[in-house]
mmCIF file of C-alpha atoms and ligand atoms in Angstrom:
data_model
loop_
_atom_site.group_PDB
_atom_site.id
_atom_site.type_symbol
_atom_site.label_atom_id
_atom_site.label_comp_id
_atom_site.label_asym_id
_atom_site.label_seq_id
_atom_site.Cartn_x
_atom_site.Cartn_y
_atom_site.Cartn_z
ATOM 1 C CA UNK U 1 0.000 0.000 0.000
ATOM 2 C CA UNK U 2 0.903 3.660 -0.347
ATOM 3 C CA UNK U 3 -0.458 5.797 2.472
ATOM 4 C CA UNK U 4 -0.282 9.495 3.264
ATOM 5 C CA UNK U 5 -0.263 11.344 6.595
ATOM 6 C CA UNK U 6 -1.654 14.820 7.237
ATOM 7 C CA UNK U 7 -1.484 16.836 10.473
ATOM 8 C CA UNK U 8 -4.208 19.495 10.812
ATOM 9 C CA UNK U 9 -5.371 22.113 13.320
ATOM 10 C CA UNK U 10 -3.174 23.596 16.024
ATOM 11 C CA UNK U 11 0.227 22.024 16.612
ATOM 12 C CA UNK U 12 0.578 19.768 19.624
ATOM 13 C CA UNK U 13 3.414 17.952 21.401
ATOM 14 C CA UNK U 14 3.356 14.304 20.284
ATOM 15 C CA UNK U 15 2.407 14.803 16.620
ATOM 16 C CA UNK U 16 5.870 13.724 15.530
ATOM 17 C CA UNK U 17 5.605 10.599 17.676
ATOM 18 C CA UNK U 18 2.446 9.671 15.724
ATOM 19 C CA UNK U 19 4.184 10.239 12.386
ATOM 20 C CA UNK U 20 7.230 8.224 13.466
ATOM 21 C CA UNK U 21 5.103 5.400 14.903
ATOM 22 C CA UNK U 22 3.003 5.167 11.747
ATOM 23 C CA UNK U 23 5.981 5.326 9.360
ATOM 24 C CA UNK U 24 8.006 2.704 11.206
ATOM 25 C CA UNK U 25 5.054 0.312 11.448
ATOM 26 C CA UNK U 26 3.985 0.799 7.830
ATOM 27 C CA UNK U 27 7.485 0.335 6.448
ATOM 28 C CA UNK U 28 8.973 -2.276 8.783
ATOM 29 C CA UNK U 29 5.884 -4.416 9.402
ATOM 30 C CA UNK U 30 4.040 -4.085 6.101
ATOM 31 C CA UNK U 31 6.605 -2.856 3.560
ATOM 32 C CA UNK U 32 4.345 0.051 2.534
ATOM 33 C CA UNK U 33 5.383 3.461 1.211
ATOM 34 C CA UNK U 34 4.418 6.495 3.311
ATOM 35 C CA UNK U 35 4.123 10.123 2.224
ATOM 36 C CA UNK U 36 3.607 13.304 4.199
ATOM 37 C CA UNK U 37 1.182 15.998 3.065
ATOM 38 C CA UNK U 38 2.585 19.410 3.972
ATOM 39 C CA UNK U 39 0.684 22.089 5.931
ATOM 40 C CA UNK U 40 -2.529 20.232 6.666
ATOM 41 C CA UNK U 41 -3.834 19.395 3.209
ATOM 42 C CA UNK U 42 -2.412 22.430 1.419
ATOM 43 C CA UNK U 43 0.450 20.334 0.052
ATOM 44 C CA UNK U 44 -2.058 18.537 -2.177
ATOM 45 C CA UNK U 45 -2.722 21.779 -4.059
ATOM 46 C CA UNK U 46 0.949 22.570 -4.658
ATOM 47 C CA UNK U 47 3.075 21.323 -7.536
ATOM 48 C CA UNK U 48 5.833 19.960 -5.285
ATOM 49 C CA UNK U 49 5.882 16.171 -4.778
ATOM 50 C CA UNK U 50 4.478 14.735 -1.545
ATOM 51 C CA UNK U 51 7.208 14.237 1.037
ATOM 52 C CA UNK U 52 8.420 10.609 1.218
ATOM 53 C CA UNK U 53 8.533 9.473 4.842
ATOM 54 C CA UNK U 54 10.963 6.707 5.693
ATOM 55 C CA UNK U 55 12.407 5.389 8.947
ATOM 56 C CA UNK U 56 15.517 7.436 8.102
ATOM 57 C CA UNK U 57 13.582 10.654 7.529
ATOM 58 C CA UNK U 58 11.686 10.349 10.822
ATOM 59 C CA UNK U 59 14.799 9.531 12.831
ATOM 60 C CA UNK U 60 15.309 11.870 15.811
ATOM 61 C CA UNK U 61 11.869 13.524 15.671
ATOM 62 C CA UNK U 62 10.438 11.886 18.809
ATOM 63 C CA UNK U 63 11.543 14.663 21.214
ATOM 64 C CA UNK U 64 10.568 17.458 18.835
ATOM 65 C CA UNK U 65 7.432 19.532 19.427
ATOM 66 C CA UNK U 66 5.197 20.772 16.608
ATOM 67 C CA UNK U 67 4.881 18.696 13.460
ATOM 68 C CA UNK U 68 7.544 18.093 10.839
ATOM 69 C CA UNK U 69 4.775 18.222 8.209
ATOM 70 C CA UNK U 70 3.503 21.675 9.162
ATOM 71 C CA UNK U 71 -0.133 22.346 9.938
ATOM 72 C CA UNK U 72 -2.874 24.926 9.580
ATOM 73 C CA UNK U 73 -6.226 25.592 11.197
ATOM 74 C CA UNK U 74 -7.374 27.653 8.225
ATOM 75 C CA UNK U 75 -7.328 24.964 5.594
ATOM 76 C CA UNK U 76 -10.799 23.416 5.669
ATOM 77 C CA UNK U 77 -11.350 22.437 2.025
ATOM 78 C CA UNK U 78 -15.074 21.996 2.699
ATOM 79 C CA UNK U 79 -15.398 25.343 4.468
ATOM 80 C CA UNK U 80 -15.373 28.972 3.507
ATOM 81 C CA UNK U 81 -11.683 28.690 2.659
ATOM 82 C CA UNK U 82 -12.547 26.834 -0.556
ATOM 83 C CA UNK U 83 -15.140 29.491 -1.393
ATOM 84 C CA UNK U 84 -12.358 32.045 -1.166
ATOM 85 C CA UNK U 85 -10.625 30.228 -3.984
ATOM 86 C CA UNK U 86 -13.701 30.520 -6.194
ATOM 87 C CA UNK U 87 -16.232 27.853 -7.030
ATOM 88 C CA UNK U 88 -13.609 25.173 -7.528
ATOM 89 C CA UNK U 89 -14.230 21.721 -6.034
ATOM 90 C CA UNK U 90 -11.198 21.800 -3.737
ATOM 91 C CA UNK U 91 -11.864 18.412 -2.058
ATOM 92 C CA UNK U 92 -12.288 16.869 -5.527
ATOM 93 C CA UNK U 93 -8.967 18.379 -6.596
ATOM 94 C CA UNK U 94 -7.309 16.932 -3.511
ATOM 95 C CA UNK U 95 -8.749 13.476 -4.113
ATOM 96 C CA UNK U 96 -7.603 13.629 -7.751
ATOM 97 C CA UNK U 97 -4.089 14.499 -6.605
ATOM 98 C CA UNK U 98 -4.070 11.587 -4.164
ATOM 99 C CA UNK U 99 -5.207 9.264 -6.937
ATOM 100 C CA UNK U 100 -2.524 10.592 -9.260
ATOM 101 C CA UNK U 101 0.065 9.873 -6.552
ATOM 102 C CA UNK U 102 -1.317 6.350 -6.135
ATOM 103 C CA UNK U 103 -2.246 6.948 -2.483
ATOM 104 C CA UNK U 104 -4.556 4.232 -1.130
ATOM 105 C CA UNK U 105 -5.449 5.781 2.225
ATOM 106 C CA UNK U 106 -4.850 8.899 4.313
ATOM 107 C CA UNK U 107 -4.234 9.124 8.052
ATOM 108 C CA UNK U 108 -5.710 12.396 9.372
ATOM 109 C CA UNK U 109 -4.105 13.496 12.630
ATOM 110 C CA UNK U 110 -6.007 16.353 14.247
ATOM 111 C CA UNK U 111 -8.773 17.585 16.496
ATOM 112 C CA UNK U 112 -12.499 17.699 16.022
ATOM 113 C CA UNK U 113 -12.294 19.939 12.947
ATOM 114 C CA UNK U 114 -9.782 17.647 11.250
ATOM 115 C CA UNK U 115 -11.795 14.509 12.037
ATOM 116 C CA UNK U 116 -14.872 16.183 10.544
ATOM 117 C CA UNK U 117 -12.873 16.909 7.385
ATOM 118 C CA UNK U 118 -11.746 13.250 7.339
ATOM 119 C CA UNK U 119 -15.377 12.134 7.536
ATOM 120 C CA UNK U 120 -16.324 14.468 4.653
ATOM 121 C CA UNK U 121 -13.548 12.937 2.536
ATOM 122 C CA UNK U 122 -14.773 9.485 3.531
ATOM 123 C CA UNK U 123 -18.203 10.431 2.175
ATOM 124 C CA UNK U 124 -16.462 11.298 -1.103
ATOM 125 C CA UNK U 125 -14.979 7.803 -1.251
ATOM 126 C CA UNK U 126 -11.518 8.359 0.240
ATOM 127 C CA UNK U 127 -10.156 5.687 2.559
ATOM 128 C CA UNK U 128 -9.398 7.499 5.814
ATOM 129 C CA UNK U 129 -8.188 6.735 9.318
ATOM 130 C CA UNK U 130 -8.348 9.306 12.136
ATOM 131 C CA UNK U 131 -5.935 10.011 14.973
ATOM 132 C CA UNK U 132 -7.287 12.417 17.642
ATOM 133 C CA UNK U 133 -5.195 15.365 18.804
ATOM 134 C CA UNK U 134 -5.766 18.305 21.135
ATOM 135 C CA UNK U 135 -3.981 19.734 24.149
ATOM 136 C CA UNK U 136 -7.449 20.546 25.535
ATOM 137 C CA UNK U 137 -8.280 16.821 25.952
ATOM 138 C CA UNK U 138 -11.904 17.620 25.179
ATOM 139 C CA UNK U 139 -12.784 14.846 22.704
ATOM 140 C CA UNK U 140 -15.308 12.487 24.216
ATOM 141 C CA UNK U 141 -14.328 9.527 22.031
ATOM 142 C CA UNK U 142 -10.953 9.123 23.741
ATOM 143 C CA UNK U 143 -9.978 9.218 27.404
ATOM 144 C CA UNK U 144 -6.779 11.118 26.590
ATOM 145 C CA UNK U 145 -5.238 12.883 23.638
ATOM 146 C CA UNK U 146 -1.490 13.388 23.354
ATOM 147 C CA UNK U 147 -0.361 16.949 24.038
ATOM 148 C CA UNK U 148 -2.555 17.323 27.107
ATOM 149 C CA UNK U 149 -0.025 15.834 29.505
ATOM 150 C CA UNK U 150 2.741 18.107 28.213
ATOM 151 C CA UNK U 151 0.505 21.183 28.413
ATOM 152 C CA UNK U 152 -0.537 20.357 31.982
ATOM 153 C CA UNK U 153 3.111 19.854 32.975
ATOM 154 C CA UNK U 154 4.043 23.292 31.627
ATOM 155 C CA UNK U 155 1.022 24.949 33.268
ATOM 156 C CA UNK U 156 1.734 23.199 36.574
ATOM 157 C CA UNK U 157 5.297 24.508 36.556
ATOM 158 C CA UNK U 158 3.933 28.005 35.922
ATOM 159 C CA UNK U 159 1.650 27.656 38.971
ATOM 160 C CA UNK U 160 4.666 26.561 41.047
ATOM 161 C CA UNK U 161 6.640 29.568 39.879
ATOM 162 C CA UNK U 162 3.814 32.043 40.491
ATOM 163 C CA UNK U 163 3.562 30.869 44.102
ATOM 164 C CA UNK U 164 6.928 32.402 44.959
ATOM 165 C CA UNK U 165 6.061 35.864 43.614
ATOM 166 C CA UNK U 166 2.588 35.683 45.142
ATOM 167 C CA UNK U 167 4.018 34.867 48.562
ATOM 168 C CA UNK U 168 6.925 37.313 48.414
ATOM 169 C CA UNK U 169 4.723 40.261 47.408
ATOM 170 C CA UNK U 170 1.446 39.303 49.111
ATOM 171 C CA UNK U 171 -0.268 39.351 45.743
ATOM 172 C CA UNK U 172 -3.042 37.536 43.960
ATOM 173 C CA UNK U 173 -1.407 35.955 40.914
ATOM 174 C CA UNK U 174 -3.842 34.908 38.182
ATOM 175 C CA UNK U 175 -2.670 32.431 35.530
ATOM 176 C CA UNK U 176 -4.685 32.062 32.307
ATOM 177 C CA UNK U 177 -4.314 28.710 30.571
ATOM 178 C CA UNK U 178 -5.761 27.290 27.366
ATOM 179 C CA UNK U 179 -9.046 25.449 27.215
ATOM 180 C CA UNK U 180 -11.650 26.789 24.815
ATOM 181 C CA UNK U 181 -14.698 24.842 25.881
ATOM 182 C CA UNK U 182 -13.281 22.599 28.578
ATOM 183 C CA UNK U 183 -11.274 23.329 31.696
ATOM 184 C CA UNK U 184 -9.189 20.157 31.854
ATOM 185 C CA UNK U 185 -5.822 21.934 31.657
ATOM 186 C CA UNK U 186 -6.800 24.435 34.368
ATOM 187 C CA UNK U 187 -8.235 21.736 36.627
ATOM 188 C CA UNK U 188 -5.299 19.319 36.358
ATOM 189 C CA UNK U 189 -2.580 21.999 36.486
ATOM 190 C CA UNK U 190 -4.345 23.924 39.242
ATOM 191 C CA UNK U 191 -4.711 20.920 41.536
ATOM 192 C CA UNK U 192 -1.198 19.638 40.763
ATOM 193 C CA UNK U 193 0.319 23.072 41.311
ATOM 194 C CA UNK U 194 -1.582 23.787 44.548
ATOM 195 C CA UNK U 195 -3.694 26.689 43.253
ATOM 196 C CA UNK U 196 -6.219 28.176 45.655
ATOM 197 C CA UNK U 197 -8.864 29.068 43.080
ATOM 198 C CA UNK U 198 -9.534 27.294 39.756
ATOM 199 C CA UNK U 199 -12.028 28.722 37.271
ATOM 200 C CA UNK U 200 -13.407 26.621 34.419
ATOM 201 C CA UNK U 201 -15.723 27.207 31.449
ATOM 202 C CA UNK U 202 -17.994 24.511 32.917
ATOM 203 C CA UNK U 203 -18.631 26.467 36.146
ATOM 204 C CA UNK U 204 -19.570 30.114 35.504
ATOM 205 C CA UNK U 205 -17.954 31.777 38.495
ATOM 206 C CA UNK U 206 -19.136 34.128 41.189
ATOM 207 C CA UNK U 207 -16.655 36.944 41.841
ATOM 208 C CA UNK U 208 -17.881 37.022 45.446
ATOM 209 C CA UNK U 209 -16.953 33.350 45.874
ATOM 210 C CA UNK U 210 -13.447 34.012 44.524
ATOM 211 C CA UNK U 211 -13.074 36.995 46.835
ATOM 212 C CA UNK U 212 -14.384 35.051 49.821
ATOM 213 C CA UNK U 213 -11.638 32.450 49.283
ATOM 214 C CA UNK U 214 -8.906 35.087 49.007
ATOM 215 C CA UNK U 215 -10.179 36.822 52.167
ATOM 216 C CA UNK U 216 -10.479 33.544 54.076
ATOM 217 C CA UNK U 217 -6.806 32.898 53.330
ATOM 218 C CA UNK U 218 -5.948 36.417 54.485
ATOM 219 C CA UNK U 219 -7.774 35.854 57.772
ATOM 220 C CA UNK U 220 -5.629 32.742 58.222
ATOM 221 C CA UNK U 221 -2.471 34.809 57.820
ATOM 222 C CA UNK U 222 -1.952 34.008 54.133
ATOM 223 C CA UNK U 223 -2.096 37.300 52.269
ATOM 224 C CA UNK U 224 -1.411 35.761 48.880
ATOM 225 C CA UNK U 225 -3.364 33.539 46.517
ATOM 226 C CA UNK U 226 -2.834 31.790 43.200
ATOM 227 C CA UNK U 227 -5.739 31.579 40.779
ATOM 228 C CA UNK U 228 -5.778 29.434 37.617
ATOM 229 C CA UNK U 229 -8.362 30.453 35.048
ATOM 230 C CA UNK U 230 -9.246 28.750 31.765
ATOM 231 C CA UNK U 231 -9.313 31.130 28.819
ATOM 232 C CA UNK U 232 -12.958 30.090 28.346
ATOM 233 C CA UNK U 233 -14.050 30.726 31.967
ATOM 234 C CA UNK U 234 -16.462 33.593 32.625
ATOM 235 C CA UNK U 235 -18.455 35.186 35.450
ATOM 236 C CA UNK U 236 -22.014 33.869 35.878
ATOM 237 C CA UNK U 237 -24.468 35.867 33.816
ATOM 238 C CA UNK U 238 -21.734 37.168 31.508
ATOM 239 C CA UNK U 239 -19.978 35.799 28.415
ATOM 240 C CA UNK U 240 -16.431 34.479 27.823
ATOM 241 C CA UNK U 241 -13.858 37.146 27.028
ATOM 242 C CA UNK U 242 -12.813 37.269 23.353
ATOM 243 C CA UNK U 243 -9.750 38.951 21.850
ATOM 244 C CA UNK U 244 -11.054 38.746 18.298
ATOM 245 C CA UNK U 245 -14.189 37.667 16.488
ATOM 246 C CA UNK U 246 -14.394 34.881 13.932
ATOM 247 C CA UNK U 247 -12.912 35.797 10.553
ATOM 248 C CA UNK U 248 -13.752 34.333 7.158
ATOM 249 C CA UNK U 249 -11.627 31.293 7.808
ATOM 250 C CA UNK U 250 -10.580 31.655 11.436
ATOM 251 C CA UNK U 251 -12.117 30.887 14.804
ATOM 252 C CA UNK U 252 -12.877 33.586 17.340
ATOM 253 C CA UNK U 253 -9.875 33.978 19.648
ATOM 254 C CA UNK U 254 -10.457 33.854 23.371
ATOM 255 C CA UNK U 255 -8.378 36.081 25.634
ATOM 256 C CA UNK U 256 -8.655 38.410 28.581
ATOM 257 C CA UNK U 257 -10.117 36.104 31.248
ATOM 258 C CA UNK U 258 -7.185 36.666 33.639
ATOM 259 C CA UNK U 259 -6.950 40.391 32.931
ATOM 260 C CA UNK U 260 -10.682 40.798 33.564
ATOM 261 C CA UNK U 261 -10.373 39.117 36.954
ATOM 262 C CA UNK U 262 -7.276 41.077 37.962
ATOM 263 C CA UNK U 263 -8.898 44.397 37.047
ATOM 264 C CA UNK U 264 -11.903 43.588 39.190
ATOM 265 C CA UNK U 265 -9.824 42.392 42.155
ATOM 266 C CA UNK U 266 -7.791 45.619 42.085
ATOM 267 C CA UNK U 267 -10.860 47.811 41.519
ATOM 268 C CA UNK U 268 -12.968 46.304 44.301
ATOM 269 C CA UNK U 269 -10.383 45.321 46.926
ATOM 270 C CA UNK U 270 -7.046 46.404 48.380
ATOM 271 C CA UNK U 271 -5.301 43.329 47.026
ATOM 272 C CA UNK U 272 -2.553 43.769 44.490
ATOM 273 C CA UNK U 273 -3.046 41.376 41.586
ATOM 274 C CA UNK U 274 -1.194 40.397 38.399
ATOM 275 C CA UNK U 275 -2.203 38.411 35.325
ATOM 276 C CA UNK U 276 -0.003 35.925 33.466
ATOM 277 C CA UNK U 277 -1.171 34.466 30.168
ATOM 278 C CA UNK U 278 0.637 31.229 29.354
ATOM 279 C CA UNK U 279 -0.618 31.073 25.755
ATOM 280 C CA UNK U 280 1.212 28.988 23.203
ATOM 281 C CA UNK U 281 4.037 28.149 25.613
ATOM 282 C CA UNK U 282 1.669 25.306 26.570
ATOM 283 C CA UNK U 283 1.699 23.871 23.067
ATOM 284 C CA UNK U 284 5.396 24.257 22.365
ATOM 285 C CA UNK U 285 8.491 22.225 23.054
ATOM 286 C CA UNK U 286 9.283 18.633 23.721
ATOM 287 C CA UNK U 287 6.472 16.170 24.530
ATOM 288 C CA UNK U 288 6.301 14.401 27.897
ATOM 289 C CA UNK U 289 6.913 10.644 28.104
ATOM 290 C CA UNK U 290 3.132 10.069 28.220
ATOM 291 C CA UNK U 291 2.539 12.008 25.013
ATOM 292 C CA UNK U 292 5.416 10.320 23.176
ATOM 293 C CA UNK U 293 4.094 6.919 24.179
ATOM 294 C CA UNK U 294 0.453 7.693 23.353
ATOM 295 C CA UNK U 295 1.447 9.283 20.035
ATOM 296 C CA UNK U 296 3.546 6.247 19.131
ATOM 297 C CA UNK U 297 0.712 3.870 20.037
ATOM 298 C CA UNK U 298 -1.834 5.912 18.067
ATOM 299 C CA UNK U 299 0.481 5.953 15.019
ATOM 300 C CA UNK U 300 0.967 2.197 15.201
ATOM 301 C CA UNK U 301 -2.754 1.485 15.630
ATOM 302 C CA UNK U 302 -3.713 3.824 12.795
ATOM 303 C CA UNK U 303 -1.599 1.715 10.443
ATOM 304 C CA UNK U 304 -3.078 -1.470 11.888
ATOM 305 C CA UNK U 305 -6.566 -0.125 11.089
ATOM 306 C CA UNK U 306 -5.490 0.523 7.493
ATOM 307 C CA UNK U 307 -3.924 -2.943 7.270
ATOM 308 C CA UNK U 308 -7.209 -4.468 8.478
ATOM 309 C CA UNK U 309 -9.097 -2.326 5.916
ATOM 310 C CA UNK U 310 -10.999 -0.725 8.818
ATOM 311 C CA UNK U 311 -11.406 2.699 7.247
ATOM 312 C CA UNK U 312 -13.593 5.540 8.473
ATOM 313 C CA UNK U 313 -12.481 4.898 12.023
ATOM 314 C CA UNK U 314 -10.496 6.901 14.573
ATOM 315 C CA UNK U 315 -8.096 5.421 17.092
ATOM 316 C CA UNK U 316 -8.783 6.195 20.752
ATOM 317 C CA UNK U 317 -7.616 5.397 24.256
ATOM 318 C CA UNK U 318 -10.072 3.661 26.560
ATOM 319 C CA UNK U 319 -8.593 3.073 30.001
ATOM 320 C CA UNK U 320 -5.149 1.721 29.174
ATOM 321 C CA UNK U 321 -6.105 0.080 25.863
ATOM 322 C CA UNK U 322 -6.112 1.557 22.370
ATOM 323 C CA UNK U 323 -9.380 1.012 20.535
ATOM 324 C CA UNK U 324 -11.175 2.638 17.627
ATOM 325 C CA UNK U 325 -14.511 4.334 16.956
ATOM 326 C CA UNK U 326 -16.455 5.268 13.848
ATOM 327 C CA UNK U 327 -15.583 8.819 12.816
ATOM 328 C CA UNK U 328 -19.291 9.632 12.854
ATOM 329 C CA UNK U 329 -19.414 8.802 16.566
ATOM 330 C CA UNK U 330 -16.297 10.847 17.294
ATOM 331 C CA UNK U 331 -17.227 14.090 15.535
ATOM 332 C CA UNK U 332 -18.615 16.989 17.551
ATOM 333 C CA UNK U 333 -18.680 15.007 20.789
ATOM 334 C CA UNK U 334 -16.994 17.180 23.371
ATOM 335 C CA UNK U 335 -15.889 16.034 26.792
ATOM 336 C CA UNK U 336 -16.279 18.605 29.528
ATOM 337 C CA UNK U 337 -15.351 18.659 33.187
ATOM 338 C CA UNK U 338 -18.173 17.360 35.371
ATOM 339 C CA UNK U 339 -18.613 20.022 38.102
ATOM 340 C CA UNK U 340 -19.803 17.262 40.424
ATOM 341 C CA UNK U 341 -17.368 14.570 39.279
ATOM 342 C CA UNK U 342 -14.602 12.995 41.343
ATOM 343 C CA UNK U 343 -11.843 15.447 40.444
ATOM 344 C CA UNK U 344 -13.939 18.517 41.286
ATOM 345 C CA UNK U 345 -15.089 16.851 44.510
ATOM 346 C CA UNK U 346 -11.475 16.193 45.497
ATOM 347 C CA UNK U 347 -10.556 19.801 44.684
ATOM 348 C CA UNK U 348 -13.380 21.176 46.804
ATOM 349 C CA UNK U 349 -12.612 18.765 49.662
ATOM 350 C CA UNK U 350 -9.034 20.020 49.920
ATOM 351 C CA UNK U 351 -10.216 23.608 50.035
ATOM 352 C CA UNK U 352 -9.859 24.753 46.436
ATOM 353 C CA UNK U 353 -12.492 27.285 45.334
ATOM 354 C CA UNK U 354 -14.002 26.414 41.939
ATOM 355 C CA UNK U 355 -15.783 29.729 41.693
ATOM 356 C CA UNK U 356 -19.229 28.535 42.796
HETATM 357 O O1 F6P K 1 -7.649 23.722 20.643
HETATM 358 C C1 F6P K 1 -6.342 23.897 21.045
HETATM 359 C C2 F6P K 1 -6.061 25.347 21.364
HETATM 360 O O2 F6P K 1 -4.745 25.415 21.857
HETATM 361 C C3 F6P K 1 -7.046 25.989 22.348
HETATM 362 O O3 F6P K 1 -6.779 25.641 23.675
HETATM 363 C C4 F6P K 1 -6.863 27.450 22.031
HETATM 364 O O4 F6P K 1 -8.003 28.200 22.340
HETATM 365 C C5 F6P K 1 -6.651 27.435 20.552
HETATM 366 O O5 F6P K 1 -6.133 26.167 20.212
HETATM 367 C C6 F6P K 1 -5.694 28.515 20.088
HETATM 368 O O6 F6P K 1 -5.602 28.470 18.713
HETATM 369 P P1 F6P K 1 -4.564 29.329 17.861
HETATM 370 O O7 F6P K 1 -3.247 28.617 17.905
HETATM 371 O O8 F6P K 1 -5.137 29.343 16.499
HETATM 372 O O9 F6P K 1 -4.467 30.677 18.504
#
């Protein structure tokens, strides 16, 4: 067989582990040829040849962040982006290119948007296999996605570091972490880093509750606090804070959750407060051991699905085992933090304020 790999959406630590795992399995176990599509699917529209991927060309990429193939979250060939290029049938052009290159199947590595694109190609007759990816860990079809563990590790270290400034200056330090619709990064990093307040998109927060926690600590002789806030968290009765609105081919960008909270703390109390926005630091750099291992296992299983002719499916992690689900069952199914689940209960029991 000749297979191609595409990485789409935001970059994520562990993407290269998937590529390496898939290439090594396909070549060593099955003797297939593997090609990389550059920049999401954009490489299919360019004259340059697809990039041959061999065990030699993927050597040394395991510790590297990002994706050696490049990626884009603006390249939906079924979306407005194709309209921008006129009335051309962009997906049809891409399929024709794959046929011309003799590609039998494509492995789509990406988040919900990418898996939806994979399903649309499947409906047009392409043989596809999905590999889920997001640092947000908010896909319901898999217990974990690679990238999440690395992001939480980076955010946890930031919480550790903010403690020292908070304590030295008697300040309220507010850390904003990623998490568009789900607060998994904030929850895991906040608990692991010993934050005093954690605010999630799933629990619209009461400013009074946040303040009560900070004041309770002050009464106990602790005049500092560390708050972790998801970029998608917002006060009850209000809306999330956006930096920009959706463009023709871009998502709305969240931003300002920490700044909003700091402004209010300083306006309504005598506490000194500072905001830190971790941003893309969370997505950059070398993947953790967990993400390298999960990426490698996903890459291997994606090739096994292709070898078994089980197309239209996405690999997933259930407990400790890799399984697979129909792409139709994976699309648009978000996994959010349960405000009354075990992790939130543990957080509350040890005195963390979740904003309610
Ligand atoms: O979905 C992953 C994610 O990192 C979100 O947590 C964040 O809101 C978004 O991507 C940022 O996207 P971009 O890199 O386009 O700014």
